[in-house]
């Protein structure tokens, strides 16, 4: 049992995360120092958790979509829309729970819209979700009427910046979501069906799986997760910035999923490893920041990371060195 | 005639995939000015041989000779350079481009570096008229019927290659008139001295257009002969196994006990797929379906299971009328279906053996009442053991298993759903002897347990051994239903070969 | 009418109607001045979109073009203002760097067999990061060559001006159309987008064509970057953020099928003009806010995606039935 646990921990993603953290420690000796102050934890590691939470949450939704051979480009725009909805409603005097619920519903509807285009109209996912990627930010601006809508609602601000048991609220939400979605896909048959549809849709249909409903669910979940991330980001800056909220985060989320070992060609997936992927990205960001490099290096490092992952996962590489797909290990 | 100069010749070709011998020392000689039919059931090695002749595969043994000279074919372009052109069943052209461009792609006439479209279209018109096509060369190829596209593909292959034309099931999706038109073109090319290889599953067409025939079975060369001195029955017999005609009646027990009616298909059919058929299926009986590839046998299985929806006729299950428009409907009634193409439609290659076994049951239960890992292992273990699935672990990806074990996995998948009716499409094709025996044993056991089964198979001895009744498919139509002593390979061969023309051999 | 012409026809009709409605409301929109500015203001988008048209026809996508524009702008500005290069030499350098950049992406897409989407995403990060590493600020360019170019205008009756960069865009469209429709390379690009397996069986050099397509896209993006540099007389690493989306939208609205195989360079021109019209209209109106541009573009995108879906699904079924 311990050995199985150990071998499970020894997967490339966790090793990579450990490696990045070690490099950070090397560049910045105080990296692992965590202090307790004013009832909350402080430190670079906590910062990684806090800053990494939005992408991690997006990745939690994205991983199911990618496992079905799809992709959701609209999540960044959906974040902006959800933030705009929540902010505008609290500013208009609605109680925070109503605003949050409305934002979540908007996210869910956006996801279902994407799912409708993909599952029912049979439009390629990258094309279908492009529509909302382009229009979504415009709709968000329409909601905020072009302004950065700032608010002082304590509940929303707490969601973005508060702490729970000393941990940043954003990280707590991400962890709760991670646990819930992992349970959802692994304790029900949803995960198995998603993988089956991603591996072989024709066989799935002959085995009696309703792939259309399934696609609606996964895109719906992706939109829902994007809305949560959008509310957190809005709470963090105490305002909804329709132009910049979640900008390009869809790409980070896809990257996190790919780093997490889920192939863009669908099939095996792992929600926890996608979150680890998001943490790797954030650990690199934070590392570059704390070690005094200009933040612009981030993009270059990210590009290098994508190429590395692509080369490792490419059919060419598997032909030369049979690489074990890590997700297969983790999903058991 | 060992010294005979062939336009294209294969000598002692061996091709091995893993531990499966796809071609075992096959000889094949093609003369200029002949139409040579290449016959064999799926898995006989036809397509492997064609791929070697066109340079898509390299042989593991033997050699290919063009005009008596050994040639090394590395890719289709090289084969083209040696005068070998190929037309595939699924037209391998570009429906999104113009007819003229499809004829000339890669060889377009240019002027000042730009494609001279007028010249290209003029030449295309000349070429097309030689094939009796009066179509606008500037129009999009995809706008035309498959038959026209097929002719354009032939024109391209002949214009670029010019010595050998390989036609790989060109008639599979053509209607009668279109086939006739294609034959005129083939005869014309033959008169021009081309050597034509013709692959088809329709015997009528073989006899209509071919001069000689080569028959492959299980990767071995069975016979190359002139068609003049062969009957249809001879051909079918050679394709399906030469002992058939001599095995006579197999001494079936008198009508096997039959249970109550489980299913009734009446006038059930689908346009352009299967002619309406009538079939009543009882509990505890196996209905064997015989017929060559392309006879509509798979299409019949698919509409029974709702994989394709029937557009006419009715079905009733246990006396109650119902509709089966999609697989989930069928599964609800206790149906199961093992498709012919295991890899494309059966297995989930990256998923584990365990998951592959439980997936249909889980699909039936819905996603909320999930089987946990232990239950899955128990179910997979139970059926794995019953079916004798040889896997190092139930958690290994199913794609690493042999074909026979994959087939057992799919069968286990349906048995786990506790089915009332199973449709097995070629369950024993391309699998090893041990797995073969296991599957036949399972079919017998299930019948005795009271299940109803429809089994499609080209292995006549096998069908005869376990079937209570046999229906014969030909040209997308159910042409015969055989009972009692008629369940006999000889009779089946006759029925497949169209017994209007001949007496019993 | 051939089915591939139908979306193009629809675009042209929509553009004509939209323009007519706009002119009815604001008669001054029908002037050489507005039309001239149309070309100038959209020059860099148009040039980028030509490259994107090739990529999409081949069945791929290029997310890196906006970043390449930004990178080129910075590189050119730095070479001229800091290193003292002549602008033409700087332009040549930028185009060469872009060609190499595109070639690497094309090679990765072909040989690693991974979706173009993720490779060009890495390219986008690389180019944007590279630009930001060179400088984080806007680098102004002042060189007599720049002044000379901006004075190169053809004056039209009615106060309109045809600028050099506007004409350059038109020239790129003309050459692009010739390459797409009248060269073997062009036919190979369509072949790839139609069916890669058939294309390779028919002897299309798949690897060379793939590399060529991404090189072309990157080089045209770099040319767009040069145009942007001439237009703004500066290089800024965050310039042209999101232009890849505008370019993709223009290509799709111009009647090119996002799944590849069908499309027209001329259609992309109309697509770019339609996007320009939406923006110009919103500026003319004055009361409408800029975000309507995105919403309208999204709506047009949706309209055309569904339209293409219907046209191609319907004719595919027609084929089966015939």
PDB file of C-alpha atoms in Angstrom, chain B residues 98-336:
ATOM      1  CA  UNK B  98     -11.993  20.950 -59.324  1.00  0.00           C
ATOM      2  CA  UNK B  99     -12.129  17.874 -61.534  1.00  0.00           C
ATOM      3  CA  UNK B 100      -9.230  19.158 -63.631  1.00  0.00           C
ATOM      4  CA  UNK B 101      -7.067  19.819 -60.608  1.00  0.00           C
ATOM      5  CA  UNK B 102      -7.750  16.326 -59.311  1.00  0.00           C
ATOM      6  CA  UNK B 103      -6.549  14.947 -62.620  1.00  0.00           C
ATOM      7  CA  UNK B 104      -3.396  17.052 -62.689  1.00  0.00           C
ATOM      8  CA  UNK B 105      -2.480  17.805 -59.069  1.00  0.00           C
ATOM      9  CA  UNK B 106       1.284  17.885 -58.824  1.00  0.00           C
ATOM     10  CA  UNK B 107       1.615  17.924 -62.617  1.00  0.00           C
ATOM     11  CA  UNK B 108      -0.359  21.014 -63.535  1.00  0.00           C
ATOM     12  CA  UNK B 109       0.789  22.688 -66.727  1.00  0.00           C
ATOM     13  CA  UNK B 110       2.320  26.060 -65.872  1.00  0.00           C
ATOM     14  CA  UNK B 111       3.029  29.254 -67.738  1.00  0.00           C
ATOM     15  CA  UNK B 112       5.359  31.869 -66.264  1.00  0.00           C
ATOM     16  CA  UNK B 113       5.268  29.893 -63.008  1.00  0.00           C
ATOM     17  CA  UNK B 114       1.505  30.115 -62.750  1.00  0.00           C
ATOM     18  CA  UNK B 115      -0.847  27.236 -63.336  1.00  0.00           C
ATOM     19  CA  UNK B 116      -2.218  27.476 -66.840  1.00  0.00           C
ATOM     20  CA  UNK B 117      -5.752  26.773 -65.935  1.00  0.00           C
ATOM     21  CA  UNK B 118      -7.160  27.036 -69.424  1.00  0.00           C
ATOM     22  CA  UNK B 119      -4.702  24.514 -70.777  1.00  0.00           C
ATOM     23  CA  UNK B 120      -5.272  22.244 -67.799  1.00  0.00           C
ATOM     24  CA  UNK B 121      -9.008  22.297 -68.290  1.00  0.00           C
ATOM     25  CA  UNK B 122      -8.691  21.778 -72.009  1.00  0.00           C
ATOM     26  CA  UNK B 123      -6.520  18.713 -71.502  1.00  0.00           C
ATOM     27  CA  UNK B 124      -8.794  17.475 -68.745  1.00  0.00           C
ATOM     28  CA  UNK B 125     -11.732  17.680 -71.116  1.00  0.00           C
ATOM     29  CA  UNK B 126      -9.876  15.593 -73.684  1.00  0.00           C
ATOM     30  CA  UNK B 127      -8.938  12.976 -71.130  1.00  0.00           C
ATOM     31  CA  UNK B 128     -12.413  12.804 -69.630  1.00  0.00           C
ATOM     32  CA  UNK B 129     -14.027  12.375 -73.027  1.00  0.00           C
ATOM     33  CA  UNK B 130     -11.926   9.250 -73.511  1.00  0.00           C
ATOM     34  CA  UNK B 131     -13.731   7.874 -70.475  1.00  0.00           C
ATOM     35  CA  UNK B 132     -17.101   8.998 -71.726  1.00  0.00           C
ATOM     36  CA  UNK B 133     -17.429  11.791 -69.181  1.00  0.00           C
ATOM     37  CA  UNK B 134     -18.886  15.013 -70.445  1.00  0.00           C
ATOM     38  CA  UNK B 135     -18.509  17.095 -67.296  1.00  0.00           C
ATOM     39  CA  UNK B 136     -17.173  20.556 -66.683  1.00  0.00           C
ATOM     40  CA  UNK B 137     -13.542  20.112 -65.606  1.00  0.00           C
ATOM     41  CA  UNK B 138     -13.618  23.369 -63.650  1.00  0.00           C
ATOM     42  CA  UNK B 139     -16.415  22.221 -61.369  1.00  0.00           C
ATOM     43  CA  UNK B 140     -15.894  20.845 -57.909  1.00  0.00           C
ATOM     44  CA  UNK B 141     -15.287  17.101 -57.834  1.00  0.00           C
ATOM     45  CA  UNK B 142     -17.370  16.640 -54.689  1.00  0.00           C
ATOM     46  CA  UNK B 143     -20.469  17.761 -56.579  1.00  0.00           C
ATOM     47  CA  UNK B 144     -20.455  14.525 -58.611  1.00  0.00           C
ATOM     48  CA  UNK B 145     -21.592  11.041 -57.734  1.00  0.00           C
ATOM     49  CA  UNK B 146     -19.163   8.494 -56.368  1.00  0.00           C
ATOM     50  CA  UNK B 147     -19.245   6.754 -59.760  1.00  0.00           C
ATOM     51  CA  UNK B 148     -18.013   9.832 -61.579  1.00  0.00           C
ATOM     52  CA  UNK B 149     -15.374  10.428 -58.929  1.00  0.00           C
ATOM     53  CA  UNK B 150     -14.303   6.820 -59.335  1.00  0.00           C
ATOM     54  CA  UNK B 151     -13.887   7.304 -63.070  1.00  0.00           C
ATOM     55  CA  UNK B 152     -11.887  10.492 -62.504  1.00  0.00           C
ATOM     56  CA  UNK B 153      -9.677   8.557 -60.103  1.00  0.00           C
ATOM     57  CA  UNK B 154      -9.167   5.863 -62.760  1.00  0.00           C
ATOM     58  CA  UNK B 155      -8.365   8.505 -65.350  1.00  0.00           C
ATOM     59  CA  UNK B 156      -5.788  10.065 -63.038  1.00  0.00           C
ATOM     60  CA  UNK B 157      -4.206   6.710 -62.235  1.00  0.00           C
ATOM     61  CA  UNK B 158      -4.052   5.691 -65.898  1.00  0.00           C
ATOM     62  CA  UNK B 159      -2.738   9.029 -67.117  1.00  0.00           C
ATOM     63  CA  UNK B 160       0.005   9.122 -64.508  1.00  0.00           C
ATOM     64  CA  UNK B 161       0.953   5.467 -64.536  1.00  0.00           C
ATOM     65  CA  UNK B 162      -0.257   3.825 -67.673  1.00  0.00           C
ATOM     66  CA  UNK B 163       0.761   0.178 -67.341  1.00  0.00           C
ATOM     67  CA  UNK B 164      -0.901  -1.397 -64.356  1.00  0.00           C
ATOM     68  CA  UNK B 165      -4.169  -0.318 -62.808  1.00  0.00           C
ATOM     69  CA  UNK B 166      -5.191  -1.689 -59.431  1.00  0.00           C
ATOM     70  CA  UNK B 167      -8.873  -1.283 -58.619  1.00  0.00           C
ATOM     71  CA  UNK B 168      -9.525  -1.938 -54.937  1.00  0.00           C
ATOM     72  CA  UNK B 169     -13.255  -2.553 -54.536  1.00  0.00           C
ATOM     73  CA  UNK B 170     -14.202   0.232 -56.918  1.00  0.00           C
ATOM     74  CA  UNK B 171     -17.803  -0.927 -57.193  1.00  0.00           C
ATOM     75  CA  UNK B 172     -18.672  -1.155 -53.501  1.00  0.00           C
ATOM     76  CA  UNK B 173     -20.882   1.908 -53.530  1.00  0.00           C
ATOM     77  CA  UNK B 174     -22.051   1.983 -57.133  1.00  0.00           C
ATOM     78  CA  UNK B 175     -25.428   1.024 -58.532  1.00  0.00           C
ATOM     79  CA  UNK B 176     -25.957  -1.396 -61.405  1.00  0.00           C
ATOM     80  CA  UNK B 177     -25.748   1.117 -64.250  1.00  0.00           C
ATOM     81  CA  UNK B 178     -22.691   2.740 -62.799  1.00  0.00           C
ATOM     82  CA  UNK B 179     -21.001  -0.614 -62.460  1.00  0.00           C
ATOM     83  CA  UNK B 180     -21.773  -1.372 -66.103  1.00  0.00           C
ATOM     84  CA  UNK B 181     -20.249   1.938 -67.128  1.00  0.00           C
ATOM     85  CA  UNK B 182     -17.167   1.192 -65.088  1.00  0.00           C
ATOM     86  CA  UNK B 183     -16.855  -2.199 -66.756  1.00  0.00           C
ATOM     87  CA  UNK B 184     -16.937  -0.628 -70.193  1.00  0.00           C
ATOM     88  CA  UNK B 185     -14.023   1.519 -69.151  1.00  0.00           C
ATOM     89  CA  UNK B 186     -12.163  -1.464 -67.741  1.00  0.00           C
ATOM     90  CA  UNK B 187     -12.674  -3.436 -70.972  1.00  0.00           C
ATOM     91  CA  UNK B 188     -11.499  -0.440 -72.944  1.00  0.00           C
ATOM     92  CA  UNK B 189      -8.332  -0.140 -70.851  1.00  0.00           C
ATOM     93  CA  UNK B 190      -7.724  -3.838 -71.274  1.00  0.00           C
ATOM     94  CA  UNK B 191      -7.965  -3.430 -75.024  1.00  0.00           C
ATOM     95  CA  UNK B 192      -5.394  -0.658 -74.753  1.00  0.00           C
ATOM     96  CA  UNK B 193      -3.028  -3.194 -73.214  1.00  0.00           C
ATOM     97  CA  UNK B 194      -3.255  -2.232 -69.561  1.00  0.00           C
ATOM     98  CA  UNK B 195      -2.964  -4.855 -66.896  1.00  0.00           C
ATOM     99  CA  UNK B 196      -5.861  -4.476 -64.482  1.00  0.00           C
ATOM    100  CA  UNK B 197      -6.155  -5.949 -60.993  1.00  0.00           C
ATOM    101  CA  UNK B 198      -9.770  -5.993 -59.871  1.00  0.00           C
ATOM    102  CA  UNK B 199     -10.796  -6.574 -56.287  1.00  0.00           C
ATOM    103  CA  UNK B 200     -14.439  -7.057 -55.436  1.00  0.00           C
ATOM    104  CA  UNK B 201     -16.781  -9.132 -53.354  1.00  0.00           C
ATOM    105  CA  UNK B 202     -19.401  -9.460 -56.025  1.00  0.00           C
ATOM    106  CA  UNK B 203     -18.997 -12.700 -57.908  1.00  0.00           C
ATOM    107  CA  UNK B 204     -21.250 -11.595 -60.744  1.00  0.00           C
ATOM    108  CA  UNK B 205     -18.837  -8.783 -61.414  1.00  0.00           C
ATOM    109  CA  UNK B 206     -15.852 -11.090 -61.373  1.00  0.00           C
ATOM    110  CA  UNK B 207     -17.427 -13.273 -63.994  1.00  0.00           C
ATOM    111  CA  UNK B 208     -18.576 -10.287 -66.001  1.00  0.00           C
ATOM    112  CA  UNK B 209     -15.232  -8.618 -66.411  1.00  0.00           C
ATOM    113  CA  UNK B 210     -12.267 -10.711 -65.264  1.00  0.00           C
ATOM    114  CA  UNK B 211     -10.136 -13.104 -67.315  1.00  0.00           C
ATOM    115  CA  UNK B 212      -8.252 -14.804 -64.548  1.00  0.00           C
ATOM    116  CA  UNK B 213      -8.679 -15.030 -60.818  1.00  0.00           C
ATOM    117  CA  UNK B 214      -6.314 -15.383 -57.886  1.00  0.00           C
ATOM    118  CA  UNK B 215      -7.816 -16.552 -54.614  1.00  0.00           C
ATOM    119  CA  UNK B 216      -6.208 -15.973 -51.245  1.00  0.00           C
ATOM    120  CA  UNK B 217      -7.249 -17.440 -47.941  1.00  0.00           C
ATOM    121  CA  UNK B 218      -5.640 -16.812 -44.552  1.00  0.00           C
ATOM    122  CA  UNK B 219      -2.593 -15.274 -46.160  1.00  0.00           C
ATOM    123  CA  UNK B 220      -1.966 -18.200 -48.480  1.00  0.00           C
ATOM    124  CA  UNK B 221      -2.265 -18.443 -52.218  1.00  0.00           C
ATOM    125  CA  UNK B 222      -5.040 -20.936 -52.946  1.00  0.00           C
ATOM    126  CA  UNK B 223      -5.308 -20.819 -56.707  1.00  0.00           C
ATOM    127  CA  UNK B 224      -4.656 -18.736 -59.814  1.00  0.00           C
ATOM    128  CA  UNK B 225      -6.766 -19.850 -62.752  1.00  0.00           C
ATOM    129  CA  UNK B 226      -8.491 -18.725 -65.873  1.00  0.00           C
ATOM    130  CA  UNK B 227     -12.146 -18.045 -65.164  1.00  0.00           C
ATOM    131  CA  UNK B 228     -13.333 -19.856 -68.294  1.00  0.00           C
ATOM    132  CA  UNK B 229     -13.146 -23.234 -66.671  1.00  0.00           C
ATOM    133  CA  UNK B 230     -14.521 -22.246 -63.280  1.00  0.00           C
ATOM    134  CA  UNK B 231     -18.028 -22.089 -61.919  1.00  0.00           C
ATOM    135  CA  UNK B 232     -19.296 -19.735 -59.292  1.00  0.00           C
ATOM    136  CA  UNK B 233     -19.492 -22.587 -56.859  1.00  0.00           C
ATOM    137  CA  UNK B 234     -15.846 -23.395 -57.474  1.00  0.00           C
ATOM    138  CA  UNK B 235     -14.909 -19.836 -56.649  1.00  0.00           C
ATOM    139  CA  UNK B 236     -16.967 -19.640 -53.471  1.00  0.00           C
ATOM    140  CA  UNK B 237     -15.669 -23.009 -52.399  1.00  0.00           C
ATOM    141  CA  UNK B 238     -12.080 -21.897 -52.900  1.00  0.00           C
ATOM    142  CA  UNK B 239     -12.698 -18.670 -51.047  1.00  0.00           C
ATOM    143  CA  UNK B 240     -14.378 -20.219 -48.059  1.00  0.00           C
ATOM    144  CA  UNK B 241     -12.393 -23.444 -47.777  1.00  0.00           C
ATOM    145  CA  UNK B 242     -11.905 -26.218 -50.278  1.00  0.00           C
ATOM    146  CA  UNK B 243     -13.247 -29.085 -48.186  1.00  0.00           C
ATOM    147  CA  UNK B 244     -16.673 -27.577 -48.044  1.00  0.00           C
ATOM    148  CA  UNK B 245     -18.181 -29.347 -51.000  1.00  0.00           C
ATOM    149  CA  UNK B 246     -17.033 -32.713 -49.795  1.00  0.00           C
ATOM    150  CA  UNK B 247     -18.045 -32.364 -46.211  1.00  0.00           C
ATOM    151  CA  UNK B 248     -21.665 -32.908 -47.132  1.00  0.00           C
ATOM    152  CA  UNK B 249     -24.350 -32.778 -44.492  1.00  0.00           C
ATOM    153  CA  UNK B 250     -22.811 -32.522 -41.083  1.00  0.00           C
ATOM    154  CA  UNK B 251     -25.396 -34.662 -39.442  1.00  0.00           C
ATOM    155  CA  UNK B 252     -27.056 -31.925 -37.475  1.00  0.00           C
ATOM    156  CA  UNK B 253     -29.282 -33.112 -34.730  1.00  0.00           C
ATOM    157  CA  UNK B 254     -32.905 -32.878 -35.686  1.00  0.00           C
ATOM    158  CA  UNK B 255     -34.298 -29.476 -35.218  1.00  0.00           C
ATOM    159  CA  UNK B 256     -32.851 -28.126 -32.033  1.00  0.00           C
ATOM    160  CA  UNK B 257     -35.349 -27.348 -29.316  1.00  0.00           C
ATOM    161  CA  UNK B 258     -36.629 -23.851 -29.750  1.00  0.00           C
ATOM    162  CA  UNK B 259     -37.868 -21.520 -27.045  1.00  0.00           C
ATOM    163  CA  UNK B 260     -40.602 -18.933 -27.313  1.00  0.00           C
ATOM    164  CA  UNK B 261     -40.396 -16.065 -29.775  1.00  0.00           C
ATOM    165  CA  UNK B 262     -38.120 -13.318 -28.556  1.00  0.00           C
ATOM    166  CA  UNK B 263     -37.836 -11.000 -31.512  1.00  0.00           C
ATOM    167  CA  UNK B 264     -39.703 -10.381 -34.650  1.00  0.00           C
ATOM    168  CA  UNK B 265     -38.410  -8.160 -37.428  1.00  0.00           C
ATOM    169  CA  UNK B 266     -40.944  -7.659 -40.150  1.00  0.00           C
ATOM    170  CA  UNK B 267     -40.199  -5.852 -43.360  1.00  0.00           C
ATOM    171  CA  UNK B 268     -37.305  -4.309 -41.526  1.00  0.00           C
ATOM    172  CA  UNK B 269     -34.864  -2.401 -43.712  1.00  0.00           C
ATOM    173  CA  UNK B 270     -32.947   0.737 -44.477  1.00  0.00           C
ATOM    174  CA  UNK B 271     -32.633   2.461 -47.811  1.00  0.00           C
ATOM    175  CA  UNK B 272     -29.325   1.996 -49.633  1.00  0.00           C
ATOM    176  CA  UNK B 273     -28.233  -0.359 -46.895  1.00  0.00           C
ATOM    177  CA  UNK B 274     -30.384  -3.466 -46.511  1.00  0.00           C
ATOM    178  CA  UNK B 275     -33.535  -4.515 -48.347  1.00  0.00           C
ATOM    179  CA  UNK B 276     -36.431  -5.130 -45.980  1.00  0.00           C
ATOM    180  CA  UNK B 277     -36.230  -8.551 -44.395  1.00  0.00           C
ATOM    181  CA  UNK B 278     -38.390 -10.714 -42.167  1.00  0.00           C
ATOM    182  CA  UNK B 279     -36.843 -12.635 -39.338  1.00  0.00           C
ATOM    183  CA  UNK B 280     -38.268 -14.229 -36.220  1.00  0.00           C
ATOM    184  CA  UNK B 281     -35.815 -15.131 -33.510  1.00  0.00           C
ATOM    185  CA  UNK B 282     -36.566 -17.528 -30.669  1.00  0.00           C
ATOM    186  CA  UNK B 283     -34.963 -17.926 -27.310  1.00  0.00           C
ATOM    187  CA  UNK B 284     -32.274 -20.557 -27.294  1.00  0.00           C
ATOM    188  CA  UNK B 285     -31.454 -20.461 -30.968  1.00  0.00           C
ATOM    189  CA  UNK B 286     -28.485 -19.356 -32.988  1.00  0.00           C
ATOM    190  CA  UNK B 287     -29.205 -17.824 -36.349  1.00  0.00           C
ATOM    191  CA  UNK B 288     -26.186 -18.047 -38.580  1.00  0.00           C
ATOM    192  CA  UNK B 289     -25.816 -15.388 -41.232  1.00  0.00           C
ATOM    193  CA  UNK B 290     -23.870 -16.418 -44.295  1.00  0.00           C
ATOM    194  CA  UNK B 291     -22.892 -14.262 -47.211  1.00  0.00           C
ATOM    195  CA  UNK B 292     -19.813 -12.711 -48.655  1.00  0.00           C
ATOM    196  CA  UNK B 293     -18.408  -9.418 -47.527  1.00  0.00           C
ATOM    197  CA  UNK B 294     -20.516  -6.586 -48.871  1.00  0.00           C
ATOM    198  CA  UNK B 295     -23.630  -8.740 -49.035  1.00  0.00           C
ATOM    199  CA  UNK B 296     -25.401  -6.604 -46.451  1.00  0.00           C
ATOM    200  CA  UNK B 297     -24.774  -8.907 -43.521  1.00  0.00           C
ATOM    201  CA  UNK B 298     -23.071  -6.242 -41.368  1.00  0.00           C
ATOM    202  CA  UNK B 299     -25.650  -3.651 -42.349  1.00  0.00           C
ATOM    203  CA  UNK B 300     -28.383  -6.025 -41.194  1.00  0.00           C
ATOM    204  CA  UNK B 301     -26.669  -6.466 -37.853  1.00  0.00           C
ATOM    205  CA  UNK B 302     -26.297  -2.711 -37.442  1.00  0.00           C
ATOM    206  CA  UNK B 303     -29.952  -1.920 -37.998  1.00  0.00           C
ATOM    207  CA  UNK B 304     -30.986  -4.753 -35.675  1.00  0.00           C
ATOM    208  CA  UNK B 305     -28.943  -3.089 -32.948  1.00  0.00           C
ATOM    209  CA  UNK B 306     -30.007   0.445 -33.816  1.00  0.00           C
ATOM    210  CA  UNK B 307     -26.481   1.510 -34.744  1.00  0.00           C
ATOM    211  CA  UNK B 308     -28.140   2.652 -37.946  1.00  0.00           C
ATOM    212  CA  UNK B 309     -31.836   3.382 -37.671  1.00  0.00           C
ATOM    213  CA  UNK B 310     -34.190   1.310 -39.809  1.00  0.00           C
ATOM    214  CA  UNK B 311     -36.397   3.455 -42.003  1.00  0.00           C
ATOM    215  CA  UNK B 312     -39.063   0.890 -42.733  1.00  0.00           C
ATOM    216  CA  UNK B 313     -40.675  -2.089 -41.098  1.00  0.00           C
ATOM    217  CA  UNK B 314     -41.438  -3.017 -37.531  1.00  0.00           C
ATOM    218  CA  UNK B 315     -39.780  -4.827 -34.699  1.00  0.00           C
ATOM    219  CA  UNK B 316     -41.333  -6.403 -31.670  1.00  0.00           C
ATOM    220  CA  UNK B 317     -39.564  -7.715 -28.609  1.00  0.00           C
ATOM    221  CA  UNK B 318     -41.315 -10.499 -26.656  1.00  0.00           C
ATOM    222  CA  UNK B 319     -44.493  -9.795 -28.555  1.00  0.00           C
ATOM    223  CA  UNK B 320     -44.529  -6.055 -27.901  1.00  0.00           C
ATOM    224  CA  UNK B 321     -43.987  -3.602 -30.699  1.00  0.00           C
ATOM    225  CA  UNK B 322     -41.148  -1.194 -30.051  1.00  0.00           C
ATOM    226  CA  UNK B 323     -38.672   1.086 -31.766  1.00  0.00           C
ATOM    227  CA  UNK B 324     -34.944   0.624 -31.835  1.00  0.00           C
ATOM    228  CA  UNK B 325     -33.495   3.829 -33.184  1.00  0.00           C
ATOM    229  CA  UNK B 326     -30.212   3.882 -31.309  1.00  0.00           C
ATOM    230  CA  UNK B 327     -28.018   1.431 -29.449  1.00  0.00           C
ATOM    231  CA  UNK B 328     -29.299   2.539 -26.040  1.00  0.00           C
ATOM    232  CA  UNK B 329     -32.803   1.395 -27.079  1.00  0.00           C
ATOM    233  CA  UNK B 330     -31.442  -1.983 -28.057  1.00  0.00           C
ATOM    234  CA  UNK B 331     -29.422  -2.353 -24.871  1.00  0.00           C
ATOM    235  CA  UNK B 332     -32.501  -1.557 -22.809  1.00  0.00           C
ATOM    236  CA  UNK B 333     -34.166  -4.596 -24.375  1.00  0.00           C
ATOM    237  CA  UNK B 334     -31.165  -6.747 -23.485  1.00  0.00           C
ATOM    238  CA  UNK B 335     -29.359  -6.656 -26.843  1.00  0.00           C
ATOM    239  CA  UNK B 336     -25.623  -6.813 -27.259  1.00  0.00           C
TER     240      UNK B 336
END
